[in-house]
Coordinates of C-alpha atoms and ligand atoms in Angstrom, one line a residue:
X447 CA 65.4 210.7 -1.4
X448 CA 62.0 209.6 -2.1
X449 CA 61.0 210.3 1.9
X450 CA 62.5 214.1 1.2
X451 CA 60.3 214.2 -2.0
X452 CA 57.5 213.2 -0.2
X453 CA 57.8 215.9 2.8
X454 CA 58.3 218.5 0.0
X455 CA 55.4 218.0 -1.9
X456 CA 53.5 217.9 1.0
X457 CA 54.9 221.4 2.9
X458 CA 53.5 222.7 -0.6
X459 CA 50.3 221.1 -0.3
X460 CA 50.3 222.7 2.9
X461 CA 51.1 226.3 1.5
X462 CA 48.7 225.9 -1.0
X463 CA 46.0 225.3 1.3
X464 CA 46.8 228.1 3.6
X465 CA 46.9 230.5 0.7
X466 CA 43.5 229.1 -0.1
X467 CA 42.1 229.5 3.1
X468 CA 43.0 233.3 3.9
X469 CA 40.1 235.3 2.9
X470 CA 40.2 238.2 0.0
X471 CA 39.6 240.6 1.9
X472 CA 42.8 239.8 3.7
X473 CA 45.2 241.4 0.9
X474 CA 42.8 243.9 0.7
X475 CA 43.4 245.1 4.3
X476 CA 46.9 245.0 3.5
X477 CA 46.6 246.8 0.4
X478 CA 44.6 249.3 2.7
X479 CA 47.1 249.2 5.4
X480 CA 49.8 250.9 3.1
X481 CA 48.0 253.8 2.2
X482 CA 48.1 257.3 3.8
X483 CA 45.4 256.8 7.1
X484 CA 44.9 253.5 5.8
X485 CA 45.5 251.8 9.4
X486 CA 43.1 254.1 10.9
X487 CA 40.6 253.3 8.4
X488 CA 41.0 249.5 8.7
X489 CA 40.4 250.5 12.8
X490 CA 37.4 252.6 12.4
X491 CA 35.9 249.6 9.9
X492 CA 36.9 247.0 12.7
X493 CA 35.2 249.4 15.2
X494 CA 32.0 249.6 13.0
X495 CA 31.8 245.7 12.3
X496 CA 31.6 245.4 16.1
X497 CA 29.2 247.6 16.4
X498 CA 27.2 245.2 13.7
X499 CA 27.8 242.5 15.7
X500 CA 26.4 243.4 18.9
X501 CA 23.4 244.7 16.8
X502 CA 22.4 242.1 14.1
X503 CA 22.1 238.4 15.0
X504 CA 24.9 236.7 15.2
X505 CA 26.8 236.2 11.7
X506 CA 29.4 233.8 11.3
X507 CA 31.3 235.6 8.0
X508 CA 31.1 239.1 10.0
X509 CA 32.7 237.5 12.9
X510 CA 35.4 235.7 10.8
X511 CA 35.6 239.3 8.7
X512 CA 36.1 241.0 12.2
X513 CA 38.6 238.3 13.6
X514 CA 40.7 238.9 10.5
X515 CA 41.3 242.2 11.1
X516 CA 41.8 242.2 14.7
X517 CA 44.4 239.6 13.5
X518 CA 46.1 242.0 11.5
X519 CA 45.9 245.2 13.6
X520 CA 47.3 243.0 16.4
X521 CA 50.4 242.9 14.2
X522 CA 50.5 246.5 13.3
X523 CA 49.5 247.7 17.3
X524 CA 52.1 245.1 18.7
X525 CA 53.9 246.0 22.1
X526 CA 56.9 247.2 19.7
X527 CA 55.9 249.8 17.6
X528 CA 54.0 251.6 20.3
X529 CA 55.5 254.6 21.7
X530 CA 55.1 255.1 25.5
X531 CA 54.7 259.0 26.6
X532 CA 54.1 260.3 29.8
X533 CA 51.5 263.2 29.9
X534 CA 52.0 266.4 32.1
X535 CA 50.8 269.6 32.3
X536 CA 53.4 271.1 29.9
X537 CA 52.3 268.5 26.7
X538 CA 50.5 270.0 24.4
X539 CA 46.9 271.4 24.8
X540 CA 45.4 268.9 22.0
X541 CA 46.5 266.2 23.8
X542 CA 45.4 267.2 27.3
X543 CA 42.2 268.0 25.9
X544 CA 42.1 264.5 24.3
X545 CA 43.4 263.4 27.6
X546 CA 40.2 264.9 29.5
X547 CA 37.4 263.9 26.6
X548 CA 38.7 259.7 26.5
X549 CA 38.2 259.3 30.1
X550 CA 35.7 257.0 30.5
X551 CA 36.2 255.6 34.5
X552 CA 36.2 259.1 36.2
X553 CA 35.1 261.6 34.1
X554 CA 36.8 264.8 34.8
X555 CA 34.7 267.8 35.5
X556 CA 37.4 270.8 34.6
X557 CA 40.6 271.8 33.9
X558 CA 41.7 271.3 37.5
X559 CA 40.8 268.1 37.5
X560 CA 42.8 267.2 34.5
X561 CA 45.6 269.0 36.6
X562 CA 45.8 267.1 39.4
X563 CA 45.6 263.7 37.6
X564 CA 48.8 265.1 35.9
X565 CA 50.2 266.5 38.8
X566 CA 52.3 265.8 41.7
X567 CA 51.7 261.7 42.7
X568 CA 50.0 261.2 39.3
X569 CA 50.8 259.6 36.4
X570 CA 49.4 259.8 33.3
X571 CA 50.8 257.7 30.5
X572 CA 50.0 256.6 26.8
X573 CA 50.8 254.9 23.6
X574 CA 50.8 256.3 20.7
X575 CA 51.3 254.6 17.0
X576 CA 52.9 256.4 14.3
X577 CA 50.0 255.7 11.8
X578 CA 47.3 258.0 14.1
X579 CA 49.9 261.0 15.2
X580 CA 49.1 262.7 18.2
X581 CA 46.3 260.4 19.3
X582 CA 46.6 258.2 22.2
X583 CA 45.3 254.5 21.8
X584 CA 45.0 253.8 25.7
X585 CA 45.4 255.8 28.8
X586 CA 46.9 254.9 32.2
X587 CA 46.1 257.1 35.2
X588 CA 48.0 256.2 38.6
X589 CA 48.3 257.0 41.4
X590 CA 51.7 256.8 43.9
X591 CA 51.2 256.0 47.3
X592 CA 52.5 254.4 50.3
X593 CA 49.4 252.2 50.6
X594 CA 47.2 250.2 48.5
X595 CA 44.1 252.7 48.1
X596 CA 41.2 251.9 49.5
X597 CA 39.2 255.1 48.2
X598 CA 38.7 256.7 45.0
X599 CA 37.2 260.4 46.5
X600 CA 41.0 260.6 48.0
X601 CA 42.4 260.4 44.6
X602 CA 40.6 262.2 42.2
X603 CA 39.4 265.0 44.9
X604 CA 42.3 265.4 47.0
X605 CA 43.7 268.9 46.7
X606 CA 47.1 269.7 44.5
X607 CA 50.4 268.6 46.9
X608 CA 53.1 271.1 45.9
X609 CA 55.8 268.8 45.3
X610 CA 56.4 264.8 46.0
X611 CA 58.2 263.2 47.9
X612 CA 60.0 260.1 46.8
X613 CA 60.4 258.6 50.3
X614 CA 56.9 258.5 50.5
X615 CA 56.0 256.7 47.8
X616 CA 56.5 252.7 47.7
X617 CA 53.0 251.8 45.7
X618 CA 51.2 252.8 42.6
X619 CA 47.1 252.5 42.0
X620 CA 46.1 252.2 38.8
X621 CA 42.6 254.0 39.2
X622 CA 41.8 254.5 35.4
X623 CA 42.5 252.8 31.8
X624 CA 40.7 253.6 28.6
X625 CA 41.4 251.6 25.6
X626 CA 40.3 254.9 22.9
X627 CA 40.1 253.3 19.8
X628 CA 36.6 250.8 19.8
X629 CA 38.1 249.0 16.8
X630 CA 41.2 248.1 18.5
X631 CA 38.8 246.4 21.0
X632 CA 40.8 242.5 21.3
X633 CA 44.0 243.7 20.7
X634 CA 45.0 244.0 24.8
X635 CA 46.5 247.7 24.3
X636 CA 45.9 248.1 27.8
X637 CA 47.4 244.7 29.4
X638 CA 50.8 246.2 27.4
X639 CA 50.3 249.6 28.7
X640 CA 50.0 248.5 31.8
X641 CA 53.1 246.2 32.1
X642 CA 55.0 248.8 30.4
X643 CA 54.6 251.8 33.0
X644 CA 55.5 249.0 35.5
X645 CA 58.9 249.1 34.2
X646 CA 58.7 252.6 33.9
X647 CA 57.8 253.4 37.4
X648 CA 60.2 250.5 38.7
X649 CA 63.0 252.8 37.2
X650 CA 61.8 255.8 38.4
X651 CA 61.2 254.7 41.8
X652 CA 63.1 251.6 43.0
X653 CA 61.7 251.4 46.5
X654 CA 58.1 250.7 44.9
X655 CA 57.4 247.0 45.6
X656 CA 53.6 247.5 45.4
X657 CA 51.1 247.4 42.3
X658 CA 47.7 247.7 42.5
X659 CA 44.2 248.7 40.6
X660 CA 41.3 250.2 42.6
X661 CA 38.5 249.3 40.1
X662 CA 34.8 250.4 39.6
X663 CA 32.7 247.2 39.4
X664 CA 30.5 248.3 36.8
X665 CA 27.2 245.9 36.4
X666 CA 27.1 244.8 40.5
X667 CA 23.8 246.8 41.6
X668 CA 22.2 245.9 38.6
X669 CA 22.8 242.1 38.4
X670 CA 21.8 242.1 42.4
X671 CA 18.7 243.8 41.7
X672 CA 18.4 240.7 38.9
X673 CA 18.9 238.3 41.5
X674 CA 16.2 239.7 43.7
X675 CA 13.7 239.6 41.0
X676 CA 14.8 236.2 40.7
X677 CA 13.7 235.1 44.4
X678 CA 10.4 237.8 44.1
X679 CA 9.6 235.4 41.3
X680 CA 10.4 232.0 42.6
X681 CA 8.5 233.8 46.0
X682 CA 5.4 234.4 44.1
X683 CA 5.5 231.6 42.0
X684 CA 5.9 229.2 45.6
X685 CA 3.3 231.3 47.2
X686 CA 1.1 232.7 44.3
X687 CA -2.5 231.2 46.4
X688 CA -0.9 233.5 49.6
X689 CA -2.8 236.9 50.3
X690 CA -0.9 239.8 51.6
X691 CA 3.3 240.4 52.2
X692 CA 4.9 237.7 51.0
X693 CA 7.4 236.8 54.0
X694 CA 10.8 235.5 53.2
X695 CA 10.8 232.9 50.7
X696 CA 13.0 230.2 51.5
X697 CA 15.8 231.0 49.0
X698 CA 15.4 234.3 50.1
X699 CA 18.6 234.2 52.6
X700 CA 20.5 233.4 49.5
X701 CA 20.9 236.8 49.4
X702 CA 19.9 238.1 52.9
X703 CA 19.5 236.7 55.9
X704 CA 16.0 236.9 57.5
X705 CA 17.7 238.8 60.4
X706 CA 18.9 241.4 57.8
X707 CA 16.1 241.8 55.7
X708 CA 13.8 242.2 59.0
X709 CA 15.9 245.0 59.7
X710 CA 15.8 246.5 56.6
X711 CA 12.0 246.5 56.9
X712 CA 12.4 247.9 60.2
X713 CA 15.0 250.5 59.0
X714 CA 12.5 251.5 56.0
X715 CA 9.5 251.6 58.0
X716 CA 8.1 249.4 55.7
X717 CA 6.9 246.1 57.6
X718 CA 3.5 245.3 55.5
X719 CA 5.5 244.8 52.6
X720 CA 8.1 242.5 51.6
X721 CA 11.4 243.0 52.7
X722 CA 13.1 242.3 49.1
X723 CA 10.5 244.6 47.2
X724 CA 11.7 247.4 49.5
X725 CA 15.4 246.6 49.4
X726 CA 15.3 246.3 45.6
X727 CA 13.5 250.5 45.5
X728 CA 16.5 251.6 47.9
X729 CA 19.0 250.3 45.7
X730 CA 17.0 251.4 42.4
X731 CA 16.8 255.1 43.9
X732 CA 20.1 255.0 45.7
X733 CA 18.0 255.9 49.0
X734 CA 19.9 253.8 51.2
X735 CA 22.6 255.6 51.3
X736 CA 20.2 257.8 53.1
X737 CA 20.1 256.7 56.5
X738 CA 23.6 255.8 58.5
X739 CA 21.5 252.8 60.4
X740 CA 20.5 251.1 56.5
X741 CA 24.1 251.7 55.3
X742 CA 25.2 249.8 58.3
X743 CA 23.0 246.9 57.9
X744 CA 23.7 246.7 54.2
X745 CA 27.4 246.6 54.8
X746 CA 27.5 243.1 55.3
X747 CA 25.3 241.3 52.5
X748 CA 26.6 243.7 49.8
X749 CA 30.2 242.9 50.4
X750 CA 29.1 239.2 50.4
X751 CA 27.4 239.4 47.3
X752 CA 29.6 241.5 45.5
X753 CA 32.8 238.9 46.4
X754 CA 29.8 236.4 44.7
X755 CA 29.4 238.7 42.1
X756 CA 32.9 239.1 41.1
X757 CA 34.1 235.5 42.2
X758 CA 31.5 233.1 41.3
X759 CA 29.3 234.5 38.8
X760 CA 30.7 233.4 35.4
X761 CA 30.4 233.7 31.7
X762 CA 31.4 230.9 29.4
X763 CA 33.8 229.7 32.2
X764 CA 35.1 233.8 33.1
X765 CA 34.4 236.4 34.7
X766 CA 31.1 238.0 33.9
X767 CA 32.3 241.5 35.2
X768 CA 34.4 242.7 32.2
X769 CA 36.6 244.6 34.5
X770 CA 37.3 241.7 36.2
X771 CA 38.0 239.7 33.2
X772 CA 40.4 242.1 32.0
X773 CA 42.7 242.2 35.3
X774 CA 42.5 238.2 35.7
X775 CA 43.6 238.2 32.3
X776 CA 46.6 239.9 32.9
X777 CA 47.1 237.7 35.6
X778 CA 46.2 240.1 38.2
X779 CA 44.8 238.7 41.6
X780 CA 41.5 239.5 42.5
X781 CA 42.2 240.8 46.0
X782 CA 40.5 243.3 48.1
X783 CA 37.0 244.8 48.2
X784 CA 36.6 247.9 49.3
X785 CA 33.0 249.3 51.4
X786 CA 32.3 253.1 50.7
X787 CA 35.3 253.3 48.2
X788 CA 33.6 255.2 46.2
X789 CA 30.9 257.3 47.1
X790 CA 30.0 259.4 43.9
X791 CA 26.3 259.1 42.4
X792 CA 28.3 256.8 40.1
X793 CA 30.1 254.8 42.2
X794 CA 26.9 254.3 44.6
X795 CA 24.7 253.4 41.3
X796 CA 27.0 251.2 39.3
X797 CA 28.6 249.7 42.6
X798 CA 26.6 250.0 45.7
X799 CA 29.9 252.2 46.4
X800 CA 32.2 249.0 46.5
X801 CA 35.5 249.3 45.1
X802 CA 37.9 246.1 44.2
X803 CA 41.9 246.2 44.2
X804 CA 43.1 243.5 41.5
X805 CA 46.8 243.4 42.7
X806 CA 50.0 242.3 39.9
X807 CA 52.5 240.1 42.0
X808 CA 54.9 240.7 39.2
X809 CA 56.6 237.5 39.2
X810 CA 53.0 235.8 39.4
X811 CA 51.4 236.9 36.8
X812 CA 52.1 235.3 34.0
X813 CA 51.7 232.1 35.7
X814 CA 48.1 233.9 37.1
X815 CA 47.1 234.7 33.7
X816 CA 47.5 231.3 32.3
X817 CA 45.3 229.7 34.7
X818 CA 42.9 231.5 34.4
X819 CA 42.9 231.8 30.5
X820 CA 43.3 227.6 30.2
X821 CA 41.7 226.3 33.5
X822 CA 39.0 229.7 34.4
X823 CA 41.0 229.7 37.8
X824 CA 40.0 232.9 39.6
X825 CA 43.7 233.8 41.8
X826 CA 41.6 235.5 45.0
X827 CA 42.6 236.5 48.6
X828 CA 41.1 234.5 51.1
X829 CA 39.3 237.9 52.2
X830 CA 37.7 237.5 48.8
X831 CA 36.9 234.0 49.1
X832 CA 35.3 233.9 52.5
X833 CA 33.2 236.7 51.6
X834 CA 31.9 234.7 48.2
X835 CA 31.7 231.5 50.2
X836 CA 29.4 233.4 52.7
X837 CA 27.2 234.8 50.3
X838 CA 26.0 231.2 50.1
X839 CA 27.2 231.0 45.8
X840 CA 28.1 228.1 44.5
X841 CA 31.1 225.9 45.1
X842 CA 34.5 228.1 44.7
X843 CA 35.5 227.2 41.0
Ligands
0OR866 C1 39.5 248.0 30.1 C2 40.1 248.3 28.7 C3 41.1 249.4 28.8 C4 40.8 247.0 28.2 O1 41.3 247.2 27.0 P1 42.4 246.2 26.3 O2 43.5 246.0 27.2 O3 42.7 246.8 25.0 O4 41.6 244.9 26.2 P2 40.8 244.4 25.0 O5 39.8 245.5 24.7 O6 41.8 244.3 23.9 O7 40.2 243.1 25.4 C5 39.0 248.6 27.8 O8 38.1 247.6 27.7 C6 38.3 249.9 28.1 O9 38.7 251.0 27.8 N1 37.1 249.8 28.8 C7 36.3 251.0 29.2 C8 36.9 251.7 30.4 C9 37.2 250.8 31.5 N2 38.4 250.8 32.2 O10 36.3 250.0 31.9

């Protein structure tokens, strides 16, 4: 009796100090929460507190005010009160046209653009939540194949097919997601999205075994052009009482080979001054795309670097591309790269053109996911690891 007494009193200690610890503002959200709009106005004050945060230094009561809400929306945006909807070209024009202005991956350039991503092979899906009517929180566009796409300019530029043909379709490529609402930001809209038109498209297609992004990798060209400025310091830094080009430094082949960056000297006509200097202007300008023989020699270190880029460069134990990070977080292996995938001004400036497929073995990714959320293990191919390793990075994690 007096051992029950004693758990009692202590499960109320216990809900005392819990109640003591949740912040006022908490019942204020859900005071907020019940009104008319409320929810949207709790999402567009989560959206601005971000915005604080990535502007003032960091402070630890705006991160713990942000934190709580995310808390709560996550309750109020969970995978069960979201309403999947597919969009095609017979929804509504609001939406279409909301449809067209979220797109953040491939912007579309007119309404036939907006066709064929709802068109035949295409499918565009949402969620909606019943406190914001007719406004999708996230957007998945795919694609259905019989292949795991190795090109975005095939997808979003091929012309309208009249009709589809199941028999031909065994594979979908998820080419763009957009998570709409900033304040939502944390609250992995687009990890359920995705799962959820798995299902979808596994019903409405039972021969499709394959799943697949093809991914921009926004950040590579300028974090290599980083790098480079890195070894043109260390070079002048080693070498500062040299006159003239400054060869090669000897962590220059970190990046290039000597063989390589002679030729792209060679290439650029531009032997009297240092190989990197010149290499960092054609990627800076996009010029190297210029000349078939510089694409061809560039082939080679780029992929490299870019497996480094996406494999071994890491933030806080993850992956410092935030594309990246979200598919390995949805336990997604990071699995093919792609040369020329996407050829676009923005492909070529964010990218250097490459492309990445983060592929969902269904019944691996949960497993996936958790590794690499508790232990920062990266799931890769091997064609992803031997191009990392060759790039000369660090140790695969
Ligand atoms: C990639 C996206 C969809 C991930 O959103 P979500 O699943 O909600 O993750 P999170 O923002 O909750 O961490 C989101 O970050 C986004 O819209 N990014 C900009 C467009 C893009 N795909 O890079």
């Amino acid at each position: 009796m007096c051992a029950e007494k004693s758990e009692g009193a202590l499960l109320k200690a216990e809900e005392r100090l819990q109640a003591a610890l949740v912040p006022r503002y908490h019942d204020l959200f859900v005071q907020i929460g019940r009104l008319e709009g409320g929810v949207k106005h709790l999402v567009d004050m989560r959206a601005d507190t971000l915005d604080l945060l990535s502007s003032v230094k960091d402070s630890a009561e705006l991160r713990s005010f942000s934190s709580c809400l995310r808390e709560m929306l996550s309750h109020w945006f969970s995978a069960g009160l979201l309403h999947l909807q597919r969009i095609t070209w017979e929804s509504s024009c609001d939406i279409l046209q909301k449809i067209s202005e979220y797109e953040a991956v491939h912007p579309m350039r007119n309404w036939s653009d907006l066709k064929r991503r709802v068109g035949p092979y295409r499918r565009c899906f949402i969620f909606t939540h019943s406190t914001m009517p007719r406004e999708p929180m996230v957007v998945l566009h795919t694609a259905l194949t019989n292949q795991i796409s190795d090109n975005i300019q095939t997808i979003v530029s091929t012309p309208i097919l009249d009709e589809e043909d199941v028999d031909n379709i065994n594979t979908a490529i998820f080419y763009s997601i957009t998570s709409t609402q900033k304040g939502l930001q944390g609250v992995e809209l687009g990890n359920y999205l995705i799962k959820r038109v798995v299902r979808e498209l596994q019903a409405e297609f039972p021969k499709m075994t394959q799943f697949s992004s093809l991914s921009p990798i926004p950040g590579f060209r300028d974090w290599l052009v980083g790098e480079i400025n890195k070894v043109l310091g260390s070079t002048e830094s080693s070498s500062s009482e040299d006159s003239g080009v400054d060869g090669p430094s000897s962590t220059a082949p970190t990046l290039l080979t000597s063989a390589e960056l002679q030729k792209v000297a060679e290439i650029a006509g531009k032997e009297d001054v240092s190989p990197l200097v010149t290499l960092k202007k054609l990627l800076q300008t996009n010029q190297w795309m210029g000349a078939e023989s510089m694409v061809e020699v560039l082939k080679d270190p780029l992929m490299r670097l870019c497996a480094r880029y996406l494999y071994l460069e890491k933030r806080r134990g993850y992956a410092v591309n935030p594309v990246a990070n979200f598919h390995l977080r949805n336990g997604a292996v990071l699995w093919r790269l792609n040369w020329q995938a996407d050829t676009g001004p923005r492909g070529i400036s964010q990218s250097c053109g490459v492309m990445v497929n983060y592929r969902y073995f269904l019944g691996d990714t949960m497993r996936n996911s958790q590794r690499y959320m508790e232990e920062q293990h990266i799931e890769a191919s091997q064609q992803v690891i031997d191009l990392a390793q060759a790039a000369g990075g660090a140790d695969s994690p």
